[in-house]
Structure formats: C-alpha cells, structure tokens
Amino acid sequence: MTDAANAADALFRSLTGEAPIGTWSAPGRVNLIGEHTDYNDGFVLPFAIQQRTHVALGIRPDAGIRVASTFASEPVTVPLAELDALFPGRRETVPEWAAYALGVAWALLRAAGVNPESVPGVDLAIASDVPIGAGLSSSAAIEGATATALNDTWNLGQDAVALARIGRTAENEAVGAPTGIMDQMASMLGREDAAIFLDCRTLETQIVDLGFADAGLQLVVIDTGVKHSHATGGYGERRAACERGAAIMGVEALRDLSVTDLPRAEQLMDDVTFRRVRHVVTENQRVLDSVHALRTDGPRAIGDLLRASHASMRDDFEISVPELDTAVDAAMSAGAIGARMTGGGFGGAAIALVDRDRVDDVRNAAIDAFSASGFTAPTVFTVVPSAGAGRES
C-alpha cells in the first residue's frame, strides 16, 4: 500500500475502531494540452498520474454519512436524508473540503434516482498524495475515489462516464466551482502510458498512446506553490467572457468556431473578449494538432504546441502568474522540448517534457530561477501516465 492508502486506512481505524470494508482510489491528472476548452464544449488531452486520493469506507449503524480527512482536524457528519437540503442552497454550512465528498454522495443518489433512506450510512476516511492547489486536480481525485466507493457499496451500477458527470455536478453545484468535466473524465478513465483525447461536447473519448518512456522522455511538474481556487472570481470571469463571445458570434459554444472565424470575431468584440475567444479557438486547434503529432511523429513533435499554448494562456487568456512564467522559461533554458502551465491558472504548476537525462538540469534551473526572482522554492517532480479510479482492497 502507498503512504496515502495506509493513511486512509489508519484514519478510518482511529475514527471507528474497526477495519474498513474496502479502500478505493482515484488519480489526479495532468492536462498535457487543452486549457479552458472543456467548458466551451471543446477538446482536451489529459492523462491520469500516479499520485492518488484514497478513500477507506465502512458501513454505519445509522443513516448518516461521516467524512474525515487527513488534511482536516474534525470529521463532518450529515444525515443522508438532509443532503438534498444541504446542496446547493446551504453548502456554506459545511467546510469546502467536506463538500466535495458529501456533494458526490448527494449527486450520486440524485443521478441514480435512489431514496437516501434505502441505502446504508457510511463512514469515509480520505487521504491523498495529490498536491492541493497545484493544478493537478486534487478535487477530481477526491470526487472519483468517493464516487467509485459509494457506487460499489450502494450497488448503484453507474458506469465511469456517469461517475465523471456526478463528480462534475458535485464540483459545480455542491462546491460552487464552475469547472468543466475534463478532470473527472481523466481521473475515471485514465490508462497507463496514454492520454485521454476527450470531446467535451459528446464525451466521446479516444486513447492516445504517449510513448514517453520509449522516446526517452519524462514529464516534469514544477509546482510553484502559488495556490489557486476554481471557486474564486478569475475563473468565473473567464468563463463568462467565453459565453459572451459565443453569444456575439451566434454559436452554442466556442467549440463551434475555427481559426478562420477569428478575423470576424475581432471586428465584433472588445479587445479583452476577443483575446479570451482567440485563446480557446486556437487551443482547440492545438489539441487536435497534438493528437495528430503524437500518432504520426511521436511525443518529441509536440514541443512547439506546448510552448504556443503557454504563450496563449499568458497573453490572451491572462491566467498565468510570474512564478509560472519563470518555471516555463527555466525549463526551456535547461533544454526542455516544450513547457507550459497546466490547470486552471492563477497559480498551480507548470509541466515540461524533458529528455530523461535532463530532468535534474530542469529541476536545478527552476530552483535557481525562483531563487533569483525572490520566489519561494518550487517543488519539482515527475509524473507517469497511470490508470484511473478503482477499488484497491
């Protein structure tokens, strides 16, 4: 068992005095390319990583749900019958960390059309080694592990895509973060050594082999330590700008525009709205180009696309921060094939595709560059494309 799995098991035993009936886990994710395209019905190319959230579960003698976490001092208990009253209207009455797990329970029962009184109460103990606030989707990992555990325990028969939808509902309505479905789909459907090419409109997926190991490459994460939150204003403002741009162009979503539509869009929109639209439209094209490049020429062919993605997020979508730009510049100066910020922005992490023998060079360059800029030292580590959510024991 991993440290996080052991921690979830130990927390459960300290909470209840008993062993859990099982443990489930779900991974965080890295989005290789395709940022802020998901809620615009566009294309994304994430992959699940080896860092995971673990949930140890047991049955309660009453009809309540109790959630505990290694990153919170006190558990939270709610009667299952009160979940409908809690979400979305009274979500502020529980801590945000607990709203992720409780929101999944609420959304799962609602989606399955099940009366809360017909399922047993449960205790959940949560532990994770997915960095929080780094843009690696620690939230989707909590949602995926919780949804998988409850779906199995309550015999609700929801498939992986349905559980991804349930996770998104929890994040949107129970937590109040206006995110798309990319993170949950990656966490549920991840495959070893592969990315998930996802059409966020249809939820159709294709497996795209990455071939990092065969090409002698590693994917390095540079966690800036600058925390971000999807529930704060910047993310919502970007989403509103995208919706405004789609309305101006008379389309359902920005997914329906192509690069050839941008000159007309520029004539119709104010500068800020246009630049937000330009990022999404060109980023969608970069995802399609990356999938083609990976399938025809291999992972070394996507470096320019990664760099262009970062420039677009920095200049058009304006979601980078100085620490992220420093991380990307340092990685490139140390010989990375390509680098970009990943995740929702306003903090979090950058990724760099690096020759295996240059990983230490990139790590040292990032640490030196942060020191020279007066920033707190970043955390630098590698990630491996890994399997999605499932039962561990």
mmCIF file of C-alpha atoms in Angstrom:
data_model
loop_
_atom_site.group_PDB
_atom_site.id
_atom_site.type_symbol
_atom_site.label_atom_id
_atom_site.label_comp_id
_atom_site.label_asym_id
_atom_site.label_seq_id
_atom_site.Cartn_x
_atom_site.Cartn_y
_atom_site.Cartn_z
ATOM 1 C CA MET A 1 0.000 0.000 0.000
ATOM 2 C CA THR A 2 1.103 3.557 -0.653
ATOM 3 C CA ASP A 3 1.569 6.098 2.117
ATOM 4 C CA ALA A 4 -1.778 7.697 1.262
ATOM 5 C CA ALA A 5 -3.547 4.332 1.257
ATOM 6 C CA ASN A 6 -2.044 3.484 4.631
ATOM 7 C CA ALA A 7 -3.041 6.905 5.941
ATOM 8 C CA ALA A 8 -6.664 6.456 4.837
ATOM 9 C CA ASP A 9 -6.780 3.022 6.473
ATOM 10 C CA ALA A 10 -5.232 4.314 9.708
ATOM 11 C CA LEU A 11 -7.584 7.304 9.831
ATOM 12 C CA PHE A 12 -10.587 5.050 9.347
ATOM 13 C CA ARG A 13 -9.477 2.749 12.163
ATOM 14 C CA SER A 14 -8.892 5.695 14.509
ATOM 15 C CA LEU A 15 -12.312 7.104 13.595
ATOM 16 C CA THR A 16 -14.326 3.915 14.039
ATOM 17 C CA GLY A 17 -12.181 1.419 15.932
ATOM 18 C CA GLU A 18 -12.728 -1.047 13.085
ATOM 19 C CA ALA A 19 -11.196 -2.013 9.763
ATOM 20 C CA PRO A 20 -12.798 -0.576 6.594
ATOM 21 C CA ILE A 21 -14.731 -2.905 4.330
ATOM 22 C CA GLY A 22 -12.618 -1.650 1.419
ATOM 23 C CA THR A 23 -10.484 1.130 0.007
ATOM 24 C CA TRP A 24 -10.871 2.864 -3.331
ATOM 25 C CA SER A 25 -8.683 5.391 -5.110
ATOM 26 C CA ALA A 26 -8.655 7.824 -7.999
ATOM 27 C CA PRO A 27 -5.746 9.723 -9.538
ATOM 28 C CA GLY A 28 -5.013 13.349 -10.073
ATOM 29 C CA ARG A 29 -4.318 14.394 -13.626
ATOM 30 C CA VAL A 30 -2.015 16.440 -15.771
ATOM 31 C CA ASN A 31 -3.555 18.161 -18.739
ATOM 32 C CA LEU A 32 -0.999 17.779 -21.490
ATOM 33 C CA ILE A 33 -2.733 20.420 -23.601
ATOM 34 C CA GLY A 34 -6.199 21.978 -23.919
ATOM 35 C CA GLU A 35 -6.788 24.546 -21.181
ATOM 36 C CA HIS A 36 -10.168 26.241 -20.588
ATOM 37 C CA THR A 37 -11.547 24.452 -23.642
ATOM 38 C CA ASP A 38 -13.595 21.932 -21.659
ATOM 39 C CA TYR A 39 -16.454 24.194 -20.568
ATOM 40 C CA ASN A 40 -16.508 25.580 -24.123
ATOM 41 C CA ASP A 41 -17.513 22.128 -25.460
ATOM 42 C CA GLY A 42 -14.006 21.735 -26.889
ATOM 43 C CA PHE A 43 -11.170 19.230 -26.895
ATOM 44 C CA VAL A 44 -8.684 18.281 -24.180
ATOM 45 C CA LEU A 45 -5.817 15.813 -23.818
ATOM 46 C CA PRO A 46 -5.256 14.951 -20.131
ATOM 47 C CA PHE A 47 -3.728 11.896 -18.540
ATOM 48 C CA ALA A 48 -4.073 10.393 -15.069
ATOM 49 C CA ILE A 49 -0.981 10.438 -12.849
ATOM 50 C CA GLN A 50 0.376 8.096 -10.214
ATOM 51 C CA GLN A 51 -0.481 10.432 -7.326
ATOM 52 C CA ARG A 52 -3.867 9.359 -5.975
ATOM 53 C CA THR A 53 -6.572 10.047 -3.402
ATOM 54 C CA HIS A 54 -7.635 7.063 -1.306
ATOM 55 C CA VAL A 55 -10.967 6.531 0.438
ATOM 56 C CA ALA A 56 -11.424 3.899 3.145
ATOM 57 C CA LEU A 57 -15.095 3.084 3.701
ATOM 58 C CA GLY A 58 -17.235 1.269 6.232
ATOM 59 C CA ILE A 59 -20.934 0.887 6.973
ATOM 60 C CA ARG A 60 -22.508 2.930 9.780
ATOM 61 C CA PRO A 61 -25.309 1.659 12.022
ATOM 62 C CA ASP A 62 -27.393 4.754 11.255
ATOM 63 C CA ALA A 63 -28.482 6.609 8.094
ATOM 64 C CA GLY A 64 -25.726 9.186 8.155
ATOM 65 C CA ILE A 65 -22.595 9.913 6.149
ATOM 66 C CA ARG A 66 -19.445 10.902 8.017
ATOM 67 C CA VAL A 67 -16.366 12.128 6.176
ATOM 68 C CA ALA A 68 -12.918 12.572 7.684
ATOM 69 C CA SER A 69 -9.676 13.624 6.063
ATOM 70 C CA THR A 70 -6.016 13.707 6.972
ATOM 71 C CA PHE A 71 -5.965 17.383 5.970
ATOM 72 C CA ALA A 72 -8.810 18.429 8.304
ATOM 73 C CA SER A 73 -8.938 18.378 12.088
ATOM 74 C CA GLU A 74 -12.548 17.286 12.556
ATOM 75 C CA PRO A 75 -14.881 14.909 10.683
ATOM 76 C CA VAL A 76 -18.201 16.118 9.311
ATOM 77 C CA THR A 77 -21.417 14.108 9.728
ATOM 78 C CA VAL A 78 -24.664 14.710 7.847
ATOM 79 C CA PRO A 79 -27.840 12.570 7.705
ATOM 80 C CA LEU A 80 -28.198 11.184 4.189
ATOM 81 C CA ALA A 81 -31.784 12.427 4.145
ATOM 82 C CA GLU A 82 -30.559 16.017 4.612
ATOM 83 C CA LEU A 83 -28.220 16.104 1.614
ATOM 84 C CA ASP A 84 -30.972 17.489 -0.621
ATOM 85 C CA ALA A 85 -31.471 20.388 1.772
ATOM 86 C CA LEU A 86 -27.724 20.980 2.048
ATOM 87 C CA PHE A 87 -26.940 21.239 -1.665
ATOM 88 C CA PRO A 88 -26.796 23.544 -3.378
ATOM 89 C CA GLY A 89 -28.578 26.048 -1.156
ATOM 90 C CA ARG A 90 -26.762 25.607 2.183
ATOM 91 C CA ARG A 91 -23.364 24.379 1.016
ATOM 92 C CA GLU A 92 -21.599 27.095 3.004
ATOM 93 C CA THR A 93 -22.632 25.345 6.232
ATOM 94 C CA VAL A 94 -20.025 22.606 5.689
ATOM 95 C CA PRO A 95 -16.271 23.049 5.081
ATOM 96 C CA GLU A 96 -15.293 23.147 1.412
ATOM 97 C CA TRP A 97 -13.153 20.001 1.677
ATOM 98 C CA ALA A 98 -16.151 18.066 3.013
ATOM 99 C CA ALA A 99 -18.470 19.474 0.334
ATOM 100 C CA TYR A 100 -16.549 17.543 -2.326
ATOM 101 C CA ALA A 101 -17.282 14.150 -0.771
ATOM 102 C CA LEU A 102 -20.751 14.999 0.552
ATOM 103 C CA GLY A 103 -21.621 16.608 -2.775
ATOM 104 C CA VAL A 104 -20.676 13.406 -4.578
ATOM 105 C CA ALA A 105 -22.989 11.401 -2.319
ATOM 106 C CA TRP A 106 -25.816 13.868 -2.990
ATOM 107 C CA ALA A 107 -25.248 13.936 -6.764
ATOM 108 C CA LEU A 108 -24.854 10.147 -6.970
ATOM 109 C CA LEU A 109 -28.112 9.410 -5.183
ATOM 110 C CA ARG A 110 -29.914 12.010 -7.279
ATOM 111 C CA ALA A 111 -28.491 10.690 -10.572
ATOM 112 C CA ALA A 112 -29.354 7.104 -9.670
ATOM 113 C CA GLY A 113 -32.887 8.078 -8.601
ATOM 114 C CA VAL A 114 -32.376 6.413 -5.228
ATOM 115 C CA ASN A 115 -34.085 7.390 -1.993
ATOM 116 C CA PRO A 116 -31.386 8.183 0.601
ATOM 117 C CA GLU A 117 -33.326 6.125 3.138
ATOM 118 C CA SER A 118 -32.826 2.987 1.036
ATOM 119 C CA VAL A 119 -29.014 2.888 1.326
ATOM 120 C CA PRO A 120 -26.876 2.284 4.411
ATOM 121 C CA GLY A 121 -24.994 5.047 6.166
ATOM 122 C CA VAL A 122 -21.253 5.150 5.628
ATOM 123 C CA ASP A 123 -18.030 6.408 7.152
ATOM 124 C CA LEU A 124 -15.379 7.704 4.738
ATOM 125 C CA ALA A 125 -11.734 8.387 5.582
ATOM 126 C CA ILE A 126 -9.818 10.317 2.921
ATOM 127 C CA ALA A 127 -6.077 10.671 2.365
ATOM 128 C CA SER A 128 -4.223 11.883 -0.696
ATOM 129 C CA ASP A 129 -0.793 12.410 -2.171
ATOM 130 C CA VAL A 130 -2.131 14.621 -4.998
ATOM 131 C CA PRO A 131 -0.739 18.116 -4.345
ATOM 132 C CA ILE A 132 -3.535 20.515 -3.398
ATOM 133 C CA GLY A 133 -3.821 23.754 -5.350
ATOM 134 C CA ALA A 134 -1.179 22.764 -7.893
ATOM 135 C CA GLY A 135 -3.491 22.389 -10.894
ATOM 136 C CA LEU A 136 -3.261 18.583 -10.793
ATOM 137 C CA SER A 137 -6.941 18.186 -9.930
ATOM 138 C CA SER A 138 -6.866 17.041 -6.339
ATOM 139 C CA SER A 139 -10.601 17.813 -6.315
ATOM 140 C CA ALA A 140 -11.442 15.374 -9.117
ATOM 141 C CA ALA A 141 -9.368 12.719 -7.350
ATOM 142 C CA ILE A 142 -11.498 13.139 -4.209
ATOM 143 C CA GLU A 143 -14.661 13.042 -6.302
ATOM 144 C CA GLY A 144 -13.604 9.992 -8.300
ATOM 145 C CA ALA A 145 -12.495 7.962 -5.297
ATOM 146 C CA THR A 146 -15.616 8.851 -3.333
ATOM 147 C CA ALA A 147 -17.979 8.210 -6.244
ATOM 148 C CA THR A 148 -16.397 4.842 -7.020
ATOM 149 C CA ALA A 149 -16.509 3.763 -3.377
ATOM 150 C CA LEU A 150 -20.150 4.771 -2.884
ATOM 151 C CA ASN A 151 -21.278 3.392 -6.246
ATOM 152 C CA ASP A 152 -19.809 -0.010 -5.389
ATOM 153 C CA THR A 153 -21.017 -0.023 -1.785
ATOM 154 C CA TRP A 154 -24.540 1.074 -2.608
ATOM 155 C CA ASN A 155 -24.726 -1.145 -5.750
ATOM 156 C CA LEU A 156 -25.935 1.748 -7.906
ATOM 157 C CA GLY A 157 -24.482 0.454 -11.190
ATOM 158 C CA GLN A 158 -23.227 3.776 -12.555
ATOM 159 C CA ASP A 159 -20.519 3.490 -15.224
ATOM 160 C CA ALA A 160 -17.294 5.504 -15.335
ATOM 161 C CA VAL A 161 -18.669 8.294 -17.525
ATOM 162 C CA ALA A 162 -21.743 8.631 -15.301
ATOM 163 C CA LEU A 163 -19.472 8.880 -12.255
ATOM 164 C CA ALA A 164 -17.449 11.588 -14.006
ATOM 165 C CA ARG A 165 -20.669 13.539 -14.594
ATOM 166 C CA ILE A 166 -21.573 13.082 -10.940
ATOM 167 C CA GLY A 167 -18.188 14.451 -9.907
ATOM 168 C CA ARG A 168 -18.705 17.499 -12.101
ATOM 169 C CA THR A 169 -22.167 18.070 -10.617
ATOM 170 C CA ALA A 170 -20.666 17.931 -7.140
ATOM 171 C CA GLU A 171 -17.960 20.430 -8.036
ATOM 172 C CA ASN A 172 -20.319 22.807 -9.852
ATOM 173 C CA GLU A 173 -23.326 22.712 -7.549
ATOM 174 C CA ALA A 174 -22.156 21.442 -4.167
ATOM 175 C CA VAL A 175 -18.800 23.254 -4.069
ATOM 176 C CA GLY A 176 -19.700 26.111 -6.416
ATOM 177 C CA ALA A 177 -16.727 25.877 -8.786
ATOM 178 C CA PRO A 178 -17.797 26.433 -12.448
ATOM 179 C CA THR A 179 -15.453 23.820 -13.948
ATOM 180 C CA GLY A 180 -15.917 21.529 -16.933
ATOM 181 C CA ILE A 181 -15.761 17.734 -16.986
ATOM 182 C CA MET A 182 -12.186 17.147 -18.170
ATOM 183 C CA ASP A 183 -10.693 16.486 -14.734
ATOM 184 C CA GLN A 184 -13.305 13.936 -13.717
ATOM 185 C CA MET A 185 -13.120 12.089 -17.040
ATOM 186 C CA ALA A 186 -9.324 11.850 -16.841
ATOM 187 C CA SER A 187 -9.465 10.599 -13.262
ATOM 188 C CA MET A 188 -12.094 7.965 -14.051
ATOM 189 C CA LEU A 189 -10.816 6.773 -17.439
ATOM 190 C CA GLY A 190 -7.026 7.061 -17.180
ATOM 191 C CA ARG A 191 -4.797 4.436 -18.807
ATOM 192 C CA GLU A 192 -1.147 3.591 -18.278
ATOM 193 C CA ASP A 193 1.225 5.297 -20.747
ATOM 194 C CA ALA A 194 -1.670 7.022 -22.514
ATOM 195 C CA ALA A 195 -3.698 10.218 -22.603
ATOM 196 C CA ILE A 196 -7.449 10.599 -22.972
ATOM 197 C CA PHE A 197 -8.478 12.588 -26.041
ATOM 198 C CA LEU A 198 -11.846 13.897 -24.922
ATOM 199 C CA ASP A 199 -14.559 15.663 -26.877
ATOM 200 C CA CYS A 200 -16.194 17.644 -24.069
ATOM 201 C CA ARG A 201 -19.432 18.101 -26.016
ATOM 202 C CA THR A 202 -20.167 14.465 -26.788
ATOM 203 C CA LEU A 203 -17.968 12.929 -24.039
ATOM 204 C CA GLU A 204 -16.545 10.611 -26.675
ATOM 205 C CA THR A 205 -13.036 9.505 -25.797
ATOM 206 C CA GLN A 206 -10.085 8.046 -27.629
ATOM 207 C CA ILE A 207 -6.953 6.583 -26.095
ATOM 208 C CA VAL A 208 -3.787 8.246 -27.408
ATOM 209 C CA ASP A 209 -0.513 6.462 -26.724
ATOM 210 C CA LEU A 210 2.062 8.896 -25.368
ATOM 211 C CA GLY A 211 5.205 6.821 -25.695
ATOM 212 C CA PHE A 212 7.221 8.963 -23.299
ATOM 213 C CA ALA A 213 9.309 6.074 -21.974
ATOM 214 C CA ASP A 214 10.120 4.651 -25.407
ATOM 215 C CA ALA A 215 11.205 8.124 -26.548
ATOM 216 C CA GLY A 216 13.460 8.572 -23.512
ATOM 217 C CA LEU A 217 11.292 11.388 -22.136
ATOM 218 C CA GLN A 218 9.918 12.365 -18.740
ATOM 219 C CA LEU A 219 7.090 14.728 -17.890
ATOM 220 C CA VAL A 220 8.283 17.072 -15.149
ATOM 221 C CA VAL A 221 5.912 19.035 -12.927
ATOM 222 C CA ILE A 222 7.106 22.303 -11.415
ATOM 223 C CA ASP A 223 4.699 23.177 -8.614
ATOM 224 C CA THR A 224 5.065 26.898 -7.993
ATOM 225 C CA GLY A 225 3.459 26.736 -4.567
ATOM 226 C CA VAL A 226 1.080 29.543 -5.572
ATOM 227 C CA LYS A 227 -2.317 28.228 -4.529
ATOM 228 C CA HIS A 228 -5.329 28.716 -6.735
ATOM 229 C CA SER A 229 -9.020 28.048 -6.344
ATOM 230 C CA HIS A 230 -11.603 27.460 -9.066
ATOM 231 C CA ALA A 231 -14.290 28.826 -6.801
ATOM 232 C CA THR A 232 -12.814 32.325 -6.877
ATOM 233 C CA GLY A 233 -13.570 35.110 -9.325
ATOM 234 C CA GLY A 234 -10.929 34.872 -12.037
ATOM 235 C CA TYR A 235 -12.101 31.522 -13.329
ATOM 236 C CA GLY A 236 -15.736 32.584 -13.409
ATOM 237 C CA GLU A 237 -14.862 35.806 -15.209
ATOM 238 C CA ARG A 238 -13.035 33.884 -17.941
ATOM 239 C CA ARG A 239 -15.980 31.551 -18.366
ATOM 240 C CA ALA A 240 -18.386 34.491 -18.625
ATOM 241 C CA ALA A 241 -16.186 36.096 -21.308
ATOM 242 C CA CYS A 242 -16.274 32.870 -23.321
ATOM 243 C CA GLU A 243 -20.058 32.698 -23.087
ATOM 244 C CA ARG A 244 -20.265 36.359 -24.141
ATOM 245 C CA GLY A 245 -18.037 35.687 -27.137
ATOM 246 C CA ALA A 246 -20.116 32.708 -28.237
ATOM 247 C CA ALA A 247 -23.278 34.783 -27.993
ATOM 248 C CA ILE A 248 -21.764 37.570 -30.096
ATOM 249 C CA MET A 249 -20.795 35.041 -32.772
ATOM 250 C CA GLY A 250 -24.211 33.344 -32.643
ATOM 251 C CA VAL A 251 -22.889 29.882 -31.765
ATOM 252 C CA GLU A 252 -23.758 27.475 -28.982
ATOM 253 C CA ALA A 253 -20.176 27.370 -27.706
ATOM 254 C CA LEU A 254 -16.707 28.463 -28.800
ATOM 255 C CA ARG A 255 -16.136 24.900 -29.945
ATOM 256 C CA ASP A 256 -18.206 25.835 -32.994
ATOM 257 C CA LEU A 257 -15.663 28.416 -34.166
ATOM 258 C CA SER A 258 -12.475 27.775 -36.123
ATOM 259 C CA VAL A 259 -9.324 29.801 -36.577
ATOM 260 C CA THR A 260 -10.777 31.195 -39.812
ATOM 261 C CA ASP A 261 -13.584 32.838 -37.790
ATOM 262 C CA LEU A 262 -11.182 34.930 -35.729
ATOM 263 C CA PRO A 263 -10.895 37.956 -38.074
ATOM 264 C CA ARG A 264 -14.680 38.447 -37.940
ATOM 265 C CA ALA A 265 -14.681 37.925 -34.176
ATOM 266 C CA GLU A 266 -12.063 40.629 -33.764
ATOM 267 C CA GLN A 267 -14.270 43.099 -35.605
ATOM 268 C CA LEU A 268 -17.292 42.372 -33.402
ATOM 269 C CA MET A 269 -15.746 42.158 -29.927
ATOM 270 C CA ASP A 270 -13.940 44.340 -27.460
ATOM 271 C CA ASP A 271 -10.245 43.533 -27.103
ATOM 272 C CA VAL A 272 -10.487 41.503 -23.889
ATOM 273 C CA THR A 273 -13.379 39.331 -25.047
ATOM 274 C CA PHE A 274 -11.665 38.729 -28.372
ATOM 275 C CA ARG A 275 -8.435 37.609 -26.759
ATOM 276 C CA ARG A 276 -10.308 35.210 -24.495
ATOM 277 C CA VAL A 277 -12.056 33.780 -27.546
ATOM 278 C CA ARG A 278 -8.826 33.585 -29.538
ATOM 279 C CA HIS A 279 -7.183 31.528 -26.816
ATOM 280 C CA VAL A 280 -9.985 28.956 -26.746
ATOM 281 C CA VAL A 281 -10.262 28.656 -30.521
ATOM 282 C CA THR A 282 -6.516 28.305 -31.085
ATOM 283 C CA GLU A 283 -6.145 25.983 -28.076
ATOM 284 C CA ASN A 284 -8.757 23.641 -29.513
ATOM 285 C CA GLN A 285 -6.726 23.512 -32.714
ATOM 286 C CA ARG A 286 -3.547 22.842 -30.735
ATOM 287 C CA VAL A 287 -5.199 19.837 -29.094
ATOM 288 C CA LEU A 288 -6.150 18.398 -32.482
ATOM 289 C CA ASP A 289 -2.663 19.087 -33.803
ATOM 290 C CA SER A 290 -1.088 17.431 -30.756
ATOM 291 C CA VAL A 291 -3.138 14.262 -31.175
ATOM 292 C CA HIS A 292 -2.100 14.092 -34.827
ATOM 293 C CA ALA A 293 1.553 14.705 -33.971
ATOM 294 C CA LEU A 294 1.612 12.058 -31.242
ATOM 295 C CA ARG A 295 0.089 9.482 -33.549
ATOM 296 C CA THR A 296 2.273 10.220 -36.552
ATOM 297 C CA ASP A 297 5.577 11.564 -35.249
ATOM 298 C CA GLY A 298 5.694 10.780 -31.528
ATOM 299 C CA PRO A 299 5.966 12.917 -28.390
ATOM 300 C CA ARG A 300 9.021 14.901 -29.479
ATOM 301 C CA ALA A 301 6.845 16.581 -32.118
ATOM 302 C CA ILE A 302 4.610 18.451 -29.652
ATOM 303 C CA GLY A 303 7.144 20.850 -28.137
ATOM 304 C CA ASP A 304 6.168 23.878 -30.219
ATOM 305 C CA LEU A 305 2.491 23.277 -29.430
ATOM 306 C CA LEU A 306 3.166 23.209 -25.692
ATOM 307 C CA ARG A 307 5.083 26.473 -25.886
ATOM 308 C CA ALA A 308 2.385 28.143 -28.003
ATOM 309 C CA SER A 309 -0.249 27.023 -25.511
ATOM 310 C CA HIS A 310 1.579 28.728 -22.667
ATOM 311 C CA ALA A 311 2.012 31.951 -24.618
ATOM 312 C CA SER A 312 -1.714 31.977 -25.371
ATOM 313 C CA MET A 313 -2.647 31.459 -21.731
ATOM 314 C CA ARG A 314 -0.199 34.134 -20.649
ATOM 315 C CA ASP A 315 -1.108 36.797 -23.200
ATOM 316 C CA ASP A 316 -4.658 36.108 -24.416
ATOM 317 C CA PHE A 317 -6.357 34.376 -21.505
ATOM 318 C CA GLU A 318 -4.187 36.089 -18.894
ATOM 319 C CA ILE A 319 -4.234 33.278 -16.356
ATOM 320 C CA SER A 320 -0.514 32.821 -15.827
ATOM 321 C CA VAL A 321 1.437 34.381 -12.955
ATOM 322 C CA PRO A 322 5.123 35.381 -12.751
ATOM 323 C CA GLU A 323 6.046 32.138 -10.987
ATOM 324 C CA LEU A 324 4.521 30.051 -13.786
ATOM 325 C CA ASP A 325 6.269 32.091 -16.483
ATOM 326 C CA THR A 326 9.548 31.710 -14.586
ATOM 327 C CA ALA A 327 9.063 27.935 -14.381
ATOM 328 C CA VAL A 328 8.374 27.640 -18.108
ATOM 329 C CA ASP A 329 11.301 29.872 -19.082
ATOM 330 C CA ALA A 330 13.661 27.999 -16.760
ATOM 331 C CA ALA A 331 12.618 24.623 -18.147
ATOM 332 C CA MET A 332 13.133 25.766 -21.718
ATOM 333 C CA SER A 333 16.538 27.269 -20.915
ATOM 334 C CA ALA A 334 17.565 23.915 -19.429
ATOM 335 C CA GLY A 335 16.727 22.042 -22.615
ATOM 336 C CA ALA A 336 13.074 21.034 -22.264
ATOM 337 C CA ILE A 337 11.376 20.039 -25.524
ATOM 338 C CA GLY A 338 8.304 22.017 -24.526
ATOM 339 C CA ALA A 339 6.749 23.545 -21.406
ATOM 340 C CA ARG A 340 3.512 25.220 -20.364
ATOM 341 C CA MET A 341 1.413 25.993 -17.344
ATOM 342 C CA THR A 342 -1.233 23.369 -16.664
ATOM 343 C CA GLY A 343 -4.568 23.596 -14.922
ATOM 344 C CA GLY A 344 -6.944 26.486 -14.401
ATOM 345 C CA GLY A 345 -4.252 29.089 -13.848
ATOM 346 C CA PHE A 346 -3.736 31.910 -11.353
ATOM 347 C CA GLY A 347 -1.133 29.690 -9.707
ATOM 348 C CA GLY A 348 -0.507 25.971 -9.619
ATOM 349 C CA ALA A 349 2.045 24.134 -11.710
ATOM 350 C CA ALA A 350 3.897 24.110 -14.993
ATOM 351 C CA ILE A 351 4.825 20.986 -16.919
ATOM 352 C CA ALA A 352 7.881 20.333 -19.052
ATOM 353 C CA LEU A 353 8.568 17.500 -21.484
ATOM 354 C CA VAL A 354 12.199 16.648 -20.923
ATOM 355 C CA ASP A 355 14.828 14.144 -22.031
ATOM 356 C CA ARG A 356 15.322 11.644 -19.239
ATOM 357 C CA ASP A 357 18.913 12.719 -18.666
ATOM 358 C CA ARG A 358 17.945 16.402 -18.402
ATOM 359 C CA VAL A 359 15.445 16.115 -15.540
ATOM 360 C CA ASP A 360 17.966 17.244 -12.936
ATOM 361 C CA ASP A 361 19.015 20.144 -15.169
ATOM 362 C CA VAL A 362 15.405 21.347 -15.357
ATOM 363 C CA ARG A 363 14.906 20.905 -11.613
ATOM 364 C CA ASN A 364 18.047 22.882 -10.795
ATOM 365 C CA ALA A 365 17.259 25.597 -13.336
ATOM 366 C CA ALA A 366 13.769 26.078 -11.875
ATOM 367 C CA ILE A 367 15.057 26.267 -8.308
ATOM 368 C CA ASP A 368 17.803 28.722 -9.286
ATOM 369 C CA ALA A 369 15.421 30.913 -11.290
ATOM 370 C CA PHE A 370 12.909 31.070 -8.432
ATOM 371 C CA SER A 371 15.671 31.984 -6.002
ATOM 372 C CA ALA A 372 16.945 34.726 -8.301
ATOM 373 C CA SER A 373 13.419 36.157 -8.590
ATOM 374 C CA GLY A 374 12.811 36.085 -4.847
ATOM 375 C CA PHE A 375 10.135 33.400 -5.088
ATOM 376 C CA THR A 376 9.682 30.529 -2.656
ATOM 377 C CA ALA A 377 11.415 27.416 -3.988
ATOM 378 C CA PRO A 378 9.197 25.263 -6.228
ATOM 379 C CA THR A 379 8.531 21.565 -5.745
ATOM 380 C CA VAL A 380 9.734 19.621 -8.779
ATOM 381 C CA PHE A 381 8.785 16.012 -9.513
ATOM 382 C CA THR A 382 8.000 13.676 -12.384
ATOM 383 C CA VAL A 383 4.648 12.106 -13.223
ATOM 384 C CA VAL A 384 3.797 8.923 -15.063
ATOM 385 C CA PRO A 385 0.595 8.339 -17.094
ATOM 386 C CA SER A 386 -1.387 5.920 -14.923
ATOM 387 C CA ALA A 387 -4.654 4.020 -14.501
ATOM 388 C CA GLY A 388 -7.950 5.603 -13.485
ATOM 389 C CA ALA A 389 -10.232 5.130 -10.482
ATOM 390 C CA GLY A 390 -10.882 1.739 -8.974
ATOM 391 C CA ARG A 391 -11.055 -0.472 -5.899
ATOM 392 C CA GLU A 392 -7.763 -1.107 -4.151
ATOM 393 C CA SER A 393 -8.736 -3.655 -1.499
#
